[in-house]
């Protein structure tokens, strides 16, 4: 889980998780989408569900990335959003 409050206007929280296979990523995505709907957040937008290498679920203030392990390692989302001790994002100028 990555806290985005004060770092991005797109969401407050980002969750990054992995499934073991295409099928596992798809099953996790289906479960999350059902849980969001049951919680009254049924308008989540979804990308990548047909291939299930990387599924993005945008539920407004919550963004969820679900990856197969190889794809997660390749894109390294956690590093992109890492914050150093000075409060700057990794790779950010200033």
CSV table of C-alpha atoms in Angstrom, one decimal:
chain,number,residue,atom,x,y,z
A,1,UNK,CA,0.0,0.0,0.0
A,2,UNK,CA,1.3,3.4,-1.0
A,3,UNK,CA,-0.1,6.6,0.6
A,4,UNK,CA,-0.5,9.2,-2.1
A,5,UNK,CA,-2.0,12.0,0.0
A,6,UNK,CA,-0.2,15.2,-0.7
A,7,UNK,CA,1.9,13.4,-3.5
A,8,UNK,CA,-0.7,13.1,-6.2
A,9,UNK,CA,-4.1,14.5,-7.1
A,10,UNK,CA,-5.2,11.3,-8.8
A,11,UNK,CA,-5.9,9.2,-5.7
A,12,UNK,CA,-5.2,9.0,-1.9
A,13,UNK,CA,-4.1,5.4,-1.8
A,14,UNK,CA,-2.4,3.0,-4.3
A,15,UNK,CA,-2.3,-0.8,-3.7
A,16,UNK,CA,0.2,-2.9,-5.6
A,17,UNK,CA,-0.2,-6.7,-5.5
A,18,UNK,CA,0.8,-9.8,-7.5
A,19,UNK,CA,-1.0,-13.0,-8.6
A,20,UNK,CA,0.9,-16.1,-9.6
A,21,UNK,CA,-0.6,-16.4,-13.1
A,22,UNK,CA,-2.9,-14.8,-15.6
A,23,UNK,CA,-5.8,-16.8,-14.0
A,24,UNK,CA,-4.8,-15.8,-10.5
A,25,UNK,CA,-4.6,-12.1,-11.4
A,26,UNK,CA,-8.0,-12.3,-13.0
A,27,UNK,CA,-9.5,-14.0,-10.0
A,28,UNK,CA,-8.1,-11.4,-7.6
A,29,UNK,CA,-9.4,-8.6,-9.9
A,30,UNK,CA,-12.9,-10.2,-9.9
A,31,UNK,CA,-12.9,-10.5,-6.2
A,32,UNK,CA,-11.8,-6.9,-5.6
A,33,UNK,CA,-14.4,-5.6,-8.1
A,34,UNK,CA,-17.2,-7.6,-6.3
A,35,UNK,CA,-16.0,-6.3,-2.9
A,36,UNK,CA,-16.0,-2.7,-4.2
A,37,UNK,CA,-19.5,-3.2,-5.6
A,38,UNK,CA,-20.7,-4.6,-2.3
A,39,UNK,CA,-19.2,-1.6,-0.5
A,40,UNK,CA,-21.1,0.8,-2.8
A,41,UNK,CA,-18.1,1.6,-5.0
A,42,UNK,CA,-19.4,-0.2,-8.1
A,43,UNK,CA,-18.3,2.4,-10.6
A,44,UNK,CA,-14.7,1.4,-10.6
A,45,UNK,CA,-12.9,1.6,-14.0
A,46,UNK,CA,-10.9,-1.4,-15.1
A,47,UNK,CA,-8.1,-1.8,-17.6
A,48,UNK,CA,-6.2,-5.0,-18.6
A,49,UNK,CA,-8.7,-7.6,-17.5
A,50,UNK,CA,-8.7,-9.5,-20.8
A,51,UNK,CA,-5.0,-10.3,-20.7
A,52,UNK,CA,-4.4,-10.3,-16.9
A,53,UNK,CA,-0.7,-9.4,-17.1
A,54,UNK,CA,-1.4,-6.1,-15.4
A,55,UNK,CA,-4.9,-5.1,-14.2
A,56,UNK,CA,-5.6,-1.6,-13.1
A,57,UNK,CA,-8.7,-0.8,-11.0
A,58,UNK,CA,-9.5,2.9,-10.5
A,59,UNK,CA,-12.0,3.3,-7.7
A,60,UNK,CA,-11.6,7.1,-7.4
A,61,UNK,CA,-9.5,7.7,-4.3
A,62,UNK,CA,-8.2,4.1,-4.4
A,63,UNK,CA,-6.1,2.8,-7.3
A,64,UNK,CA,-5.2,-0.9,-7.4
A,65,UNK,CA,-2.5,-2.5,-9.6
A,66,UNK,CA,-2.5,-6.3,-9.9
A,67,UNK,CA,0.4,-7.9,-11.7
A,68,UNK,CA,1.9,-11.2,-12.7
A,69,UNK,CA,5.3,-11.3,-10.9
A,70,UNK,CA,7.4,-10.8,-14.1
A,71,UNK,CA,5.4,-7.8,-15.1
A,72,UNK,CA,5.5,-6.3,-11.6
A,73,UNK,CA,9.3,-6.6,-11.6
A,74,UNK,CA,9.6,-5.0,-15.0
A,75,UNK,CA,7.5,-1.9,-14.3
A,76,UNK,CA,8.6,-1.6,-10.6
A,77,UNK,CA,5.7,0.8,-9.7
A,78,UNK,CA,6.8,0.9,-6.1
A,79,UNK,CA,10.1,2.5,-7.1
A,80,UNK,CA,8.3,5.1,-9.2
A,81,UNK,CA,6.2,6.2,-6.2
A,82,UNK,CA,9.0,5.8,-3.5
A,83,UNK,CA,9.6,8.8,-1.3
A,84,UNK,CA,13.1,9.6,0.0
A,85,UNK,CA,13.8,11.0,3.5
A,86,UNK,CA,13.4,14.6,2.2
A,87,UNK,CA,9.9,13.9,1.0
A,88,UNK,CA,10.7,13.9,-2.7
A,89,UNK,CA,9.6,11.2,-5.0
A,90,UNK,CA,12.5,9.1,-6.3
A,91,UNK,CA,13.8,10.6,-9.5
A,92,UNK,CA,12.0,13.9,-9.0
A,93,UNK,CA,13.9,17.1,-9.5
A,94,UNK,CA,14.4,19.5,-6.6
